[in-house]
XYZ file of N, CA and C in Angstrom:
456
model
N 16.268 29.875 53.543
C 15.124 29.766 53.087
C 14.705 28.613 52.325
N 13.367 27.916 52.552
C 13.255 26.580 51.971
C 12.867 26.869 50.580
N 13.196 25.707 49.748
C 13.133 25.873 48.410
C 11.796 25.135 48.079
N 11.061 25.433 47.232
C 9.637 25.023 47.028
C 9.885 23.739 45.937
N 9.191 22.521 46.073
C 9.263 21.479 45.469
C 8.636 21.566 43.893
N 9.338 21.321 42.927
C 8.901 21.513 41.710
C 8.901 20.014 41.218
N 7.950 19.336 40.412
C 7.858 17.935 40.003
C 8.972 18.048 38.881
N 9.340 18.748 38.302
C 10.402 18.817 37.141
C 11.778 18.371 38.081
N 11.952 18.575 39.238
C 13.126 18.099 39.943
C 13.177 16.581 40.126
N 12.135 15.706 39.659
C 12.316 14.368 39.857
C 12.889 13.772 38.733
N 13.202 14.799 37.744
C 13.661 14.287 36.767
C 15.341 14.292 36.796
N 15.783 14.841 37.816
C 17.041 14.782 38.432
C 17.708 13.576 38.666
N 16.964 12.819 39.258
C 17.590 11.525 39.901
C 17.774 10.441 38.730
N 16.863 10.275 37.857
C 17.053 9.293 36.699
C 17.907 9.961 35.924
N 17.989 11.225 35.660
C 19.095 11.888 34.723
C 20.779 11.519 35.633
N 20.654 11.964 36.797
C 21.964 11.503 37.586
C 22.348 9.950 37.474
N 21.459 9.013 37.390
C 21.644 7.743 37.256
C 22.169 7.316 35.749
N 21.481 8.108 34.841
C 22.010 7.850 33.337
C 23.543 8.253 33.429
N 23.939 9.442 33.808
C 25.097 10.018 33.825
C 26.263 9.229 34.485
N 25.761 8.384 35.620
C 26.388 7.402 36.215
C 26.800 6.361 35.372
N 25.738 5.764 34.659
C 25.789 4.665 33.957
C 26.813 5.156 32.833
N 26.780 6.202 32.265
C 27.638 6.500 30.912
C 29.127 6.786 31.570
N 29.084 6.969 32.851
C 30.553 7.627 33.275
C 31.411 5.989 33.734
N 30.276 5.114 34.218
C 30.986 3.662 34.398
C 31.240 3.022 33.188
N 30.513 3.156 32.094
C 30.457 2.553 30.556
C 31.675 3.029 30.188
N 31.931 4.386 30.122
C 33.193 5.106 29.545
C 34.285 4.569 30.122
N 34.434 4.356 31.525
C 35.732 3.778 32.132
C 36.052 2.403 31.687
N 34.832 1.799 31.458
C 34.996 0.267 31.149
C 35.543 0.240 29.785
N 35.170 1.045 28.656
C 35.996 1.196 27.448
C 37.114 2.233 27.104
N 37.645 2.878 28.313
C 38.494 3.984 28.201
C 38.147 5.227 27.424
N 36.920 5.511 27.660
C 36.613 6.747 26.930
C 36.166 7.636 28.084
N 36.135 8.968 27.705
C 35.579 10.080 28.587
C 34.062 10.379 28.613
N 33.404 10.958 29.405
C 32.061 11.096 29.322
C 31.493 11.537 28.191
N 32.219 12.549 27.591
C 31.730 13.397 26.216
C 31.706 12.182 25.284
N 33.003 11.187 25.161
C 32.815 10.286 24.200
C 32.024 9.150 24.180
N 31.655 8.627 25.461
C 30.745 7.579 25.798
C 29.377 8.142 25.382
N 29.127 9.437 25.957
C 27.839 9.954 25.371
C 27.416 10.076 24.035
N 28.332 10.430 23.348
C 28.281 10.218 21.912
C 28.072 8.854 21.337
N 29.010 8.033 21.774
C 28.976 6.674 21.221
C 27.842 6.119 21.517
N 27.314 6.084 22.749
C 26.133 5.090 23.155
C 24.986 6.112 22.765
N 24.798 7.342 23.285
C 23.387 7.785 23.022
C 22.893 8.068 21.490
N 24.299 8.531 21.008
C 23.988 8.761 19.286
C 24.070 7.725 18.290
N 25.351 6.994 18.567
C 25.661 5.967 17.763
C 24.998 4.702 17.961
N 25.152 4.019 19.232
C 24.488 2.722 19.635
C 23.072 2.826 19.832
N 22.564 3.807 20.443
C 20.889 3.835 20.287
C 20.309 4.409 19.218
N 21.025 5.279 18.417
C 20.834 5.542 17.280
C 20.628 4.187 15.989
N 21.611 3.731 16.094
C 21.763 2.596 15.213
C 20.791 1.400 15.419
N 20.623 1.245 16.941
C 19.690 0.043 17.475
C 18.316 0.489 16.778
N 17.874 1.603 16.885
C 16.867 2.155 16.669
C 16.543 1.993 15.094
N 17.469 2.686 14.265
C 17.382 2.353 12.638
C 17.303 0.981 12.342
N 17.854 0.101 13.217
C 17.801 -1.381 12.759
C 16.350 -1.939 13.009
N 16.031 -1.363 14.427
C 14.603 -1.789 14.737
C 13.549 -1.460 13.952
N 13.636 -0.092 13.095
C 12.937 0.470 12.246
C 12.628 -0.591 10.675
N 13.775 -1.497 10.729
C 13.802 -2.532 9.581
C 12.826 -3.585 9.695
N 12.698 -3.876 11.459
C 12.184 -5.145 11.901
C 10.825 -5.526 10.869
N 9.820 -4.332 11.188
C 8.632 -4.617 10.217
C 8.856 -4.923 8.768
N 9.563 -4.280 8.174
C 10.005 -4.331 6.773
C 10.633 -6.037 6.578
N 11.343 -6.571 7.311
C 11.925 -7.933 7.279
C 10.868 -8.839 7.355
N 10.143 -8.661 8.561
C 9.022 -9.903 8.827
C 8.023 -9.640 7.456
N 7.535 -8.506 7.193
C 6.666 -8.546 5.942
C 7.328 -9.056 4.515
N 8.446 -8.885 4.454
C 9.252 -9.370 3.497
C 9.424 -10.991 3.335
N 9.581 -11.407 4.502
C 9.565 -12.975 4.777
C 8.157 -13.332 4.677
N 7.050 -12.896 4.924
C 5.623 -13.139 4.752
C 5.422 -13.049 3.437
N 5.791 -11.924 2.698
C 5.674 -12.223 1.178
C 6.301 -13.073 0.461
N 7.441 -13.629 0.977
C 8.283 -14.472 0.154
C 7.613 -15.960 0.651
N 6.968 -16.421 1.754
C 6.209 -17.315 2.273
C 4.975 -17.599 1.442
N 4.414 -16.672 1.219
C 2.883 -16.753 0.517
C 2.596 -15.286 -0.090
N 2.995 -15.163 -1.427
C 2.703 -13.935 -2.254
C 1.081 -13.589 -2.251
N 0.942 -12.378 -1.822
C -0.351 -11.957 -1.758
C -0.165 -10.408 -1.992
N -1.038 -9.740 -2.732
C -1.377 -8.069 -2.759
C -0.988 -7.521 -1.417
N -1.733 -8.007 -0.627
C -1.613 -7.451 0.892
C -0.246 -7.497 1.542
N 0.344 -8.505 1.274
C 1.707 -8.595 1.831
C 2.786 -7.540 1.089
N 2.517 -7.510 -0.525
C 3.163 -6.823 -1.201
C 3.034 -5.274 -0.706
N 1.924 -4.982 -0.491
C 1.520 -3.423 0.034
C 2.160 -3.443 1.527
N 2.081 -4.174 2.100
C 2.677 -3.876 3.505
C 4.174 -3.910 3.480
N 4.736 -4.867 2.452
C 6.208 -4.898 2.458
C 6.621 -3.515 1.802
N 5.898 -2.791 0.764
C 6.211 -1.547 0.448
C 6.299 -0.403 1.347
N 5.231 -0.359 2.312
C 4.844 0.440 3.473
C 5.972 0.389 4.403
N 6.150 -0.742 4.817
C 7.316 -0.947 5.722
C 8.744 -0.793 5.275
N 8.830 -0.880 4.067
C 10.243 -0.557 3.258
C 10.535 0.890 3.469
N 9.575 1.733 3.195
C 9.627 3.036 3.451
C 9.901 3.734 4.700
N 8.924 2.975 5.661
C 8.954 3.223 7.127
C 10.507 3.003 7.661
N 10.997 1.653 7.324
C 12.439 1.370 7.559
C 13.385 2.271 7.029
N 13.119 2.771 5.613
C 14.030 3.540 4.917
C 14.176 4.919 5.876
N 12.814 5.376 6.266
C 12.883 6.610 7.235
C 14.135 6.732 8.177
N 13.741 5.502 9.034
C 14.543 5.461 10.272
C 15.969 5.348 9.735
N 16.299 4.765 8.776
C 17.747 4.606 8.505
C 18.233 5.951 7.704
N 17.386 6.780 7.088
C 17.944 8.048 6.544
C 17.788 9.054 7.776
N 17.064 8.975 8.868
C 17.193 9.980 9.975
C 18.399 9.575 10.625
N 18.529 8.255 10.886
C 19.891 7.823 11.553
C 21.303 8.410 10.745
N 21.422 8.374 9.446
C 22.054 8.891 8.659
C 22.432 10.320 8.623
N 21.135 11.065 8.819
C 21.280 12.751 9.010
C 21.592 12.965 10.388
N 21.284 12.481 11.166
C 21.727 12.416 12.797
C 23.273 12.322 12.598
N 23.642 11.335 12.412
C 25.231 11.237 12.287
C 25.881 12.493 11.395
N 25.456 12.837 10.396
C 25.836 14.065 9.919
C 25.827 15.295 10.489
N 24.687 15.612 11.372
C 24.563 16.635 12.188
C 25.591 16.807 13.378
N 25.860 15.596 13.945
C 26.631 15.450 15.061
C 27.888 14.340 14.971
N 28.551 15.095 13.605
C 29.999 14.542 13.104
C 30.972 15.062 14.254
N 32.105 14.055 14.014
C 33.083 14.246 14.952
C 33.812 15.457 14.753
N 34.622 16.127 15.761
C 35.246 15.282 16.725
C 34.283 15.406 18.024
N 34.475 14.264 18.808
C 33.791 14.261 19.817
C 32.872 15.271 20.561
N 34.026 15.963 21.085
C 33.643 17.319 21.967
C 32.514 18.263 21.426
N 32.814 18.345 19.857
C 31.903 19.010 19.022
C 30.600 18.493 18.967
N 30.682 17.133 19.030
C 29.432 16.356 18.521
C 28.334 16.612 19.964
N 29.293 16.401 20.924
C 28.368 16.445 22.466
C 28.306 17.873 22.576
N 28.803 18.853 22.322
C 28.427 20.379 22.638
C 27.198 20.615 21.606
N 27.119 20.049 20.557
C 26.102 20.456 19.665
C 24.626 19.987 20.043
N 25.147 18.359 20.516
C 24.007 17.757 21.186
C 23.376 18.706 22.600
N 24.318 19.148 23.423
C 23.802 19.891 24.241
C 23.153 21.106 24.226
N 23.689 21.749 23.281
C 23.018 23.032 22.814
C 21.636 22.782 21.849
N 21.385 21.874 21.168
C 20.178 21.511 20.858
C 19.091 21.042 21.878
N 19.749 20.255 22.833
C 18.732 20.007 23.996
C 18.343 20.946 24.698
N 19.074 21.725 24.931
C 18.808 23.184 25.607
C 18.111 23.911 25.121
N 18.028 24.144 23.614
C 17.047 25.031 22.679
C 15.719 24.133 23.075
N 15.565 22.911 22.542
C 14.285 22.312 22.927
C 13.572 22.536 24.174
N 14.835 22.732 25.278
C 14.277 22.609 26.765
C 13.511 23.951 26.670
N 14.239 25.005 26.211
C 13.765 26.213 26.214
C 12.207 26.626 25.472
N 11.907 25.672 24.375
C 10.927 25.739 23.768
C 9.917 25.344 24.395
N 10.112 23.984 25.123
C 9.239 23.302 25.887
C 9.014 23.667 27.383
N 9.603 24.787 27.723
C 9.617 25.347 29.168
C 9.785 24.210 29.825
N 11.067 23.668 29.542
C 11.573 22.664 30.670
C 12.971 22.740 30.898
N 13.386 21.783 31.608
C 14.963 21.582 31.743
C 15.669 20.694 30.708
N 16.855 20.844 30.520
C 17.707 20.085 29.581
C 17.730 18.549 30.042
N 17.834 18.400 31.381
C 17.721 16.929 31.877
C 16.567 16.495 31.464
N 15.237 16.985 31.556
C 14.065 16.397 31.279
C 14.043 16.003 30.012
N 14.344 17.016 28.937
C 14.232 16.641 27.526
C 15.427 15.541 27.221
N 16.365 15.746 27.756
C 17.328 14.616 27.736
C 16.900 13.192 28.009
N 15.876 13.117 29.178
C 15.358 11.717 29.557
C 14.221 11.394 28.707
N 13.239 12.552 27.961
C 12.393 12.211 27.420
C 12.663 11.791 25.870
N 13.811 12.322 25.575
C 14.386 11.918 24.021
C 15.120 10.566 24.022
N 16.190 10.315 25.111
C 17.158 9.366 25.050
C 16.741 8.274 25.940
N 15.530 8.137 26.469
C 14.943 7.216 27.440
C 13.782 6.590 27.065
N 12.758 7.972 27.072
C 11.291 7.516 27.121
C 11.079 7.257 25.464
N 11.199 8.357 24.843
C 10.803 8.433 23.285
C 11.590 7.341 22.580
N 12.822 7.164 22.941
C 13.462 5.771 22.443
C 13.061 4.352 22.825
N 12.712 4.364 23.743
C 12.039 3.125 24.306
C 10.622 2.852 23.630
N 9.991 3.929 23.635
C 8.603 3.892 23.002
C 8.867 3.402 21.376
N 9.718 4.100 20.760
C 9.803 3.784 19.059
C 10.433 2.276 19.089
N 11.333 1.978 19.967
C 12.193 0.731 20.072
C 10.867 -0.475 20.106
N 10.232 -0.307 21.338
C 8.956 -1.225 21.620
C 8.016 -1.100 20.284
N 7.699 -0.073 19.839
C 6.837 -0.233 18.620
C 7.243 -0.771 17.470
N 8.284 -0.657 17.314
C 9.061 -1.494 16.119
C 9.030 -3.049 16.418
N 9.333 -3.449 17.539
C 9.539 -4.778 18.087
C 8.009 -5.403 18.141
N 7.211 -4.658 18.710
C 5.573 -5.060 18.866
C 5.332 -5.266 17.346
N 5.402 -4.437 16.330
C 4.840 -4.421 15.000
C 5.381 -5.505 14.192
N 6.739 -5.867 14.525
C 7.401 -7.093 13.784
C 7.049 -7.959 14.488
N 6.749 -8.356 15.847
C 6.015 -9.682 16.291
C 4.435 -9.573 15.879
N 3.774 -8.921 15.907
C 2.521 -8.742 15.541
C 2.574 -9.481 13.935
N 2.963 -8.887 13.273
C 3.213 -9.265 11.664
C 3.628 -10.788 11.355
N 4.308 -11.087 12.535
C 4.966 -12.670 12.518
C 3.558 -13.352 12.897
N 2.776 -13.067 13.713
C 1.486 -13.622 14.172
C 0.573 -13.844 13.166
N 0.474 -12.909 11.903
C -0.346 -12.879 10.991
C -0.363 -14.060 9.901
């Protein structure tokens, strides 16, 4: 019997490529798939996102130092809170997905499957949306805002 095409099936190819990338990266560093998934998806991506959340604060603080104004002071305070929110979320995520690796990986998979059920989609699609699309959007937003502030 011929299986009906579903658009959601398109998520399987990029998900498979991400899995392949992690397997190869794991082999490079001598880590299992579960270990590299935790290290890369949670620690590296989460850490980079937390640091990128501090970019607008750093730029606004530099601009405030360069030429003091109430506007730059207000922006610096707002972006300090914004950056703190990223760092706080990263710390909470590290606490939630604490080691050992297998437990952190399994808990993350359980969380993604729970989200997939709520969104009426697949684990693979949620994984791609959160760890690729949403991550790149937030990272790009932080870099863009920091760059825009530099131009002011």
